[in-house]
Amino acid sequence: MREISHKLAFAHDGKTARYSDVFDPNNGHVQARVALGDKALLDRAVEVAKAAQPAWAAVNPQRRARVMFNFKALVEKNMDELAHLLSSEHGKVIADAKGDIQRGLEVIEFCCGIPHVLKGEHTQGAGPGIDVYSMRQPIGIGAGITPFNFPAMIPLWMSGVAIATGNAFILKPSERDPSVPVRLAELFQEAGLPEGILQVVQGDKEMVDAILDHPDIGAVSFVGSSDIAHYVYKRGVDNGKRVQAMGGAKNHGVVMPDADLDQVVNDLAGAAFGSAGERCMALPVVVPVGEKTALALRQKLIPAIEALRVGVSTDAEAHYGPVVTAAHKAKIESYIQMGVDEGAELVVDGRGFTLQGHEQGFFVGPTLFDHVKPSMRSYQEEIFGPVLQMVRAESFEEALALPSQHQYGNGVAIFTRNGHAAREFAARVNVGMVGINVPIPVPVAYHTFGGWKRSAFGDTNQHGMEGVKFWTKVKTVTQRWPDGGATGDSAFIIPTMG
Ligand code: NAD
C-alpha cells in the first residue's frame, strides 16, 4: 500500500501509530494511506521552524519574491502531473483541477509583488522634529489547516502570503487528499525556499488540537466546515493566537424577471454542479423572482441538468466527477431524502446514479428540487453536493431577505439587466461576496476572500492586503533626533502634537 507522509525539515523515519485511508473516488478503492501525525511530531516541526524563521525574515523582500517567481514557474512546468494527482484523490475533473492550482498560483503572483505591499507608512514632521513611521513584521510561526475541496488553491492562499511576509509556515492539509500539498512544498524547496520555512504535517483532530495549543504558533488560518471553524477559532483565540476561520456556505442566485435566462441556466449549471457541488462558492440555491420567472427557468433548467455528463475525473468530456468519499455521497443522498420528506418537489433525482465499469465510484447524479421553503432543514444546512434547490420569491425584497437571513453568508449572485436593482442588492445584502451576473464571485487574488456570519470567524480575510495584514504585525515608530543639549522639561501630561 502506498504511504503518504509529511514534508518535514528534519529526519523522520515515517513511523506513526495511526493512518487514514485515501480513496480513489472514481472506483471506490483505497489507493493509499496517509500517516496521521501527533503532538510530538508537531513539537519538532515547530522547533525547526523557530530556528529557521529569523534568517528568512531577514532576507530582503525582493529576494523572498524571487522564490515566489521561481515557484510559480515550477508549478506551471509540473501542472499536468499536479492536476492528475489532485484529481485522483479529490475526484474533480482534470480541467477543474488545473483551475484549482491556477487560482492558487494567482495568489503566488500577488506575492511576487510583496516588496511593494510591505512598505510601511511615513509621516515627516508629525510634531516639532518628530517623524512617525510604521513597518509590518512577520508573526513568526503560522499554521494553516485546510479542507479537502481545494487541495492546491487554499494551501497556496495561506502559505504564499505567510511565507512571502517572512513567516515560517506549517500546513496541515485535509487527510482526504493529502498528496498535492506535499508536492507543492517540495516545489517550494526546489524554488529556493530555505529548509524549515514550509513544512507539511499530516493529521486529523489530534494534530489540529496540537497546533491550536502550541505556544509558539502565533497565527492560525483555517478553512473548512462551520462547526469546526468555530471550534478552531475559539480554542485558538483562547490560547492567545490570531485566528481566521472560514466556514461553510449556502450561496443563493437571485434571478430577476428581466434576466437573460439562457445565460442564467448556463451559469447555474456550472456553478451548482461543477466540482460535484463541492465548492464553498457553489450556487446551490436559485431564487427566481415572480411565478413567470420560476416557470420559465424551471423549463429551461430541467433539460440542461439532464444533459449534464457525469464521468470519471479523467474523462475530458465530463462536466463533473465523483464526490470525495462514500461517506460524503451517503450524506448528500440523505439530504435529498430529507428534502423529499420535508415536502419539497424532487424534479430531477440524482440518487442511485452508477457509471458502467465504475459501479463502486462515489458518483451522485445532478439533482433539482423545486418549491423548497426557508423553513426546511435541507435548505438551512449545507449539502455540498450536486443538488440545486429552487426557492421561489414573489418580490425583490423577499429574494433579498433569503440570503440575508440565512445562517451562512459566503457568496451570493444576482442576475438582472437592471443596474438599479443590482446596485441596491449589492449594497443591502447581508453576505460577504457578491456577484452581479457573475455566478461564482470569488474575488481575484489582489482583492480578498471572505464570507460573513457563520461562513467566517475572525475579522481578516484571505489573501490580498487582508492576508498581508493577517500574517504581519504593525510596529509604529515615533522618532526625534535632538540636535544635542537638553530637550526641555519633563512632560507630565500626555504629549500632543497640537
Ligand atoms: P472539514 O471541516 O471536515 O475539515 C477541514 C479541516 O479540519 C481538515 O484539515 C480536517 O482534518 C480538520 N478537522 C476535521 N475534523 C476536525 C475536528 N473535529 N477537530 C479539528 N479539526 C478537524 O471540512 P471539509 O469537509 O474538508 O471541507 C468542506 C467544508 O469546507 C465545507 O463546509 C465548505 O463550505 C468549507 N469550505 C469553506 C471555504 C471558505 O472559504 N469559506 C472554502 C472551502 C471550503
PDB file of C-alpha atoms and ligand atoms in Angstrom, residues 145-150 153-154 157 172-176 203-205 208-209 212 222-226 228-229 231-232 246-249 279-281 382 384 410 433 449-451 455-456 462, ligand 1:
ATOM      1  CA  ILE A 145      -5.495  23.884   8.359  1.00  0.00           C
ATOM      2  CA  THR A 146      -7.202  23.219   5.030  1.00  0.00           C
ATOM      3  CA  PRO A 147     -10.276  21.388   3.650  1.00  0.00           C
ATOM      4  CA  PHE A 148     -10.446  18.650   1.031  1.00  0.00           C
ATOM      5  CA  ASN A 149     -12.211  20.612  -1.672  1.00  0.00           C
ATOM      6  CA  PHE A 150      -9.360  22.854  -2.890  1.00  0.00           C
ATOM      7  CA  MET A 153      -5.703  26.723  -4.005  1.00  0.00           C
ATOM      8  CA  ILE A 154      -6.352  27.025  -0.273  1.00  0.00           C
ATOM      9  CA  TRP A 157      -3.751  31.178  -0.286  1.00  0.00           C
ATOM     10  CA  LYS A 172      -1.993  20.598   7.969  1.00  0.00           C
ATOM     11  CA  PRO A 173      -3.915  19.620   4.837  1.00  0.00           C
ATOM     12  CA  SER A 174      -7.067  17.517   4.626  1.00  0.00           C
ATOM     13  CA  GLU A 175      -6.366  13.854   5.271  1.00  0.00           C
ATOM     14  CA  ARG A 176      -8.725  13.017   2.390  1.00  0.00           C
ATOM     15  CA  GLY A 203      -3.118  14.501  10.597  1.00  0.00           C
ATOM     16  CA  ASP A 204      -6.626  14.859  11.895  1.00  0.00           C
ATOM     17  CA  LYS A 205      -8.199  16.391  15.026  1.00  0.00           C
ATOM     18  CA  VAL A 208      -5.276  20.298  14.802  1.00  0.00           C
ATOM     19  CA  ASP A 209      -5.518  20.442  18.602  1.00  0.00           C
ATOM     20  CA  LEU A 212      -4.116  25.225  18.458  1.00  0.00           C
ATOM     21  CA  PHE A 222      -8.433  27.586   8.974  1.00  0.00           C
ATOM     22  CA  VAL A 223     -10.822  26.747   6.137  1.00  0.00           C
ATOM     23  CA  GLY A 224     -13.436  24.003   6.486  1.00  0.00           C
ATOM     24  CA  SER A 225     -16.934  23.398   7.813  1.00  0.00           C
ATOM     25  CA  SER A 226     -18.543  25.916  10.170  1.00  0.00           C
ATOM     26  CA  ILE A 228     -15.120  23.028  13.207  1.00  0.00           C
ATOM     27  CA  ALA A 229     -14.204  26.577  12.107  1.00  0.00           C
ATOM     28  CA  TYR A 231     -14.202  25.382  17.430  1.00  0.00           C
ATOM     29  CA  VAL A 232     -10.800  26.241  15.923  1.00  0.00           C
ATOM     30  CA  MET A 246     -13.587  30.272   7.196  1.00  0.00           C
ATOM     31  CA  GLY A 247     -16.629  28.009   7.338  1.00  0.00           C
ATOM     32  CA  GLY A 248     -19.412  26.539   5.230  1.00  0.00           C
ATOM     33  CA  ALA A 249     -21.777  28.183   2.800  1.00  0.00           C
ATOM     34  CA  ARG A 279     -17.219  24.304  -3.605  1.00  0.00           C
ATOM     35  CA  CYS A 280     -17.792  26.849  -0.879  1.00  0.00           C
ATOM     36  CA  MET A 281     -18.642  29.281  -3.688  1.00  0.00           C
ATOM     37  CA  GLU A 382     -25.059  22.981   3.617  1.00  0.00           C
ATOM     38  CA  PHE A 384     -22.073  20.315  -0.511  1.00  0.00           C
ATOM     39  CA  ASN A 410     -20.264  33.449   1.958  1.00  0.00           C
ATOM     40  CA  MET A 433     -19.004  38.323  -1.614  1.00  0.00           C
ATOM     41  CA  PHE A 449     -11.768  36.397   0.036  1.00  0.00           C
ATOM     42  CA  GLY A 450     -14.091  36.026   2.988  1.00  0.00           C
ATOM     43  CA  GLY A 451     -17.704  35.477   3.918  1.00  0.00           C
ATOM     44  CA  SER A 455     -19.122  31.446   6.925  1.00  0.00           C
ATOM     45  CA  ALA A 456     -16.191  33.105   8.683  1.00  0.00           C
ATOM     46  CA  GLN A 462      -7.739  35.533   2.968  1.00  0.00           C
TER      47      GLN A 462
HETATM   48  P1  NAD B   1     -13.816  19.808   7.496  1.00  0.00           P
HETATM   49  O1  NAD B   1     -14.307  20.852   8.430  1.00  0.00           O
HETATM   50  O2  NAD B   1     -14.301  18.412   7.667  1.00  0.00           O
HETATM   51  O3  NAD B   1     -12.222  19.715   7.563  1.00  0.00           O
HETATM   52  C1  NAD B   1     -11.403  20.854   7.469  1.00  0.00           C
HETATM   53  C2  NAD B   1     -10.119  20.594   8.237  1.00  0.00           C
HETATM   54  O4  NAD B   1     -10.434  20.393   9.614  1.00  0.00           O
HETATM   55  C3  NAD B   1      -9.360  19.364   7.774  1.00  0.00           C
HETATM   56  O5  NAD B   1      -7.993  19.661   7.705  1.00  0.00           O
HETATM   57  C4  NAD B   1      -9.661  18.342   8.847  1.00  0.00           C
HETATM   58  O6  NAD B   1      -8.609  17.423   9.055  1.00  0.00           O
HETATM   59  C5  NAD B   1      -9.874  19.180  10.091  1.00  0.00           C
HETATM   60  N1  NAD B   1     -10.822  18.569  11.029  1.00  0.00           N
HETATM   61  C6  NAD B   1     -11.806  17.686  10.733  1.00  0.00           C
HETATM   62  N2  NAD B   1     -12.491  17.363  11.847  1.00  0.00           N
HETATM   63  C7  NAD B   1     -11.940  18.068  12.863  1.00  0.00           C
HETATM   64  C8  NAD B   1     -12.230  18.162  14.267  1.00  0.00           C
HETATM   65  N3  NAD B   1     -13.233  17.508  14.820  1.00  0.00           N
HETATM   66  N4  NAD B   1     -11.468  18.984  15.016  1.00  0.00           N
HETATM   67  C9  NAD B   1     -10.472  19.691  14.450  1.00  0.00           C
HETATM   68  N5  NAD B   1     -10.161  19.625  13.141  1.00  0.00           N
HETATM   69  C10 NAD B   1     -10.885  18.829  12.345  1.00  0.00           C
HETATM   70  O7  NAD B   1     -14.123  20.345   6.019  1.00  0.00           O
HETATM   71  P2  NAD B   1     -14.032  19.562   4.655  1.00  0.00           P
HETATM   72  O8  NAD B   1     -15.140  18.582   4.559  1.00  0.00           O
HETATM   73  O9  NAD B   1     -12.636  19.089   4.427  1.00  0.00           O
HETATM   74  O10 NAD B   1     -14.287  20.749   3.622  1.00  0.00           O
HETATM   75  C11 NAD B   1     -15.558  21.157   3.211  1.00  0.00           C
HETATM   76  C12 NAD B   1     -16.058  22.316   4.034  1.00  0.00           C
HETATM   77  O11 NAD B   1     -15.176  23.423   3.909  1.00  0.00           O
HETATM   78  C13 NAD B   1     -17.413  22.832   3.551  1.00  0.00           C
HETATM   79  O12 NAD B   1     -18.184  23.170   4.654  1.00  0.00           O
HETATM   80  C14 NAD B   1     -17.051  24.066   2.739  1.00  0.00           C
HETATM   81  O13 NAD B   1     -18.082  25.016   2.623  1.00  0.00           O
HETATM   82  C15 NAD B   1     -15.917  24.601   3.550  1.00  0.00           C
HETATM   83  N6  NAD B   1     -15.095  25.499   2.774  1.00  0.00           N
HETATM   84  C16 NAD B   1     -15.149  26.829   3.083  1.00  0.00           C
HETATM   85  C17 NAD B   1     -14.409  27.732   2.355  1.00  0.00           C
HETATM   86  C18 NAD B   1     -14.448  29.187   2.694  1.00  0.00           C
HETATM   87  O14 NAD B   1     -13.546  29.909   2.306  1.00  0.00           O
HETATM   88  N7  NAD B   1     -15.446  29.673   3.413  1.00  0.00           N
HETATM   89  C19 NAD B   1     -13.589  27.288   1.314  1.00  0.00           C
HETATM   90  C20 NAD B   1     -13.557  25.927   1.025  1.00  0.00           C
HETATM   91  C21 NAD B   1     -14.310  25.043   1.770  1.00  0.00           C
END
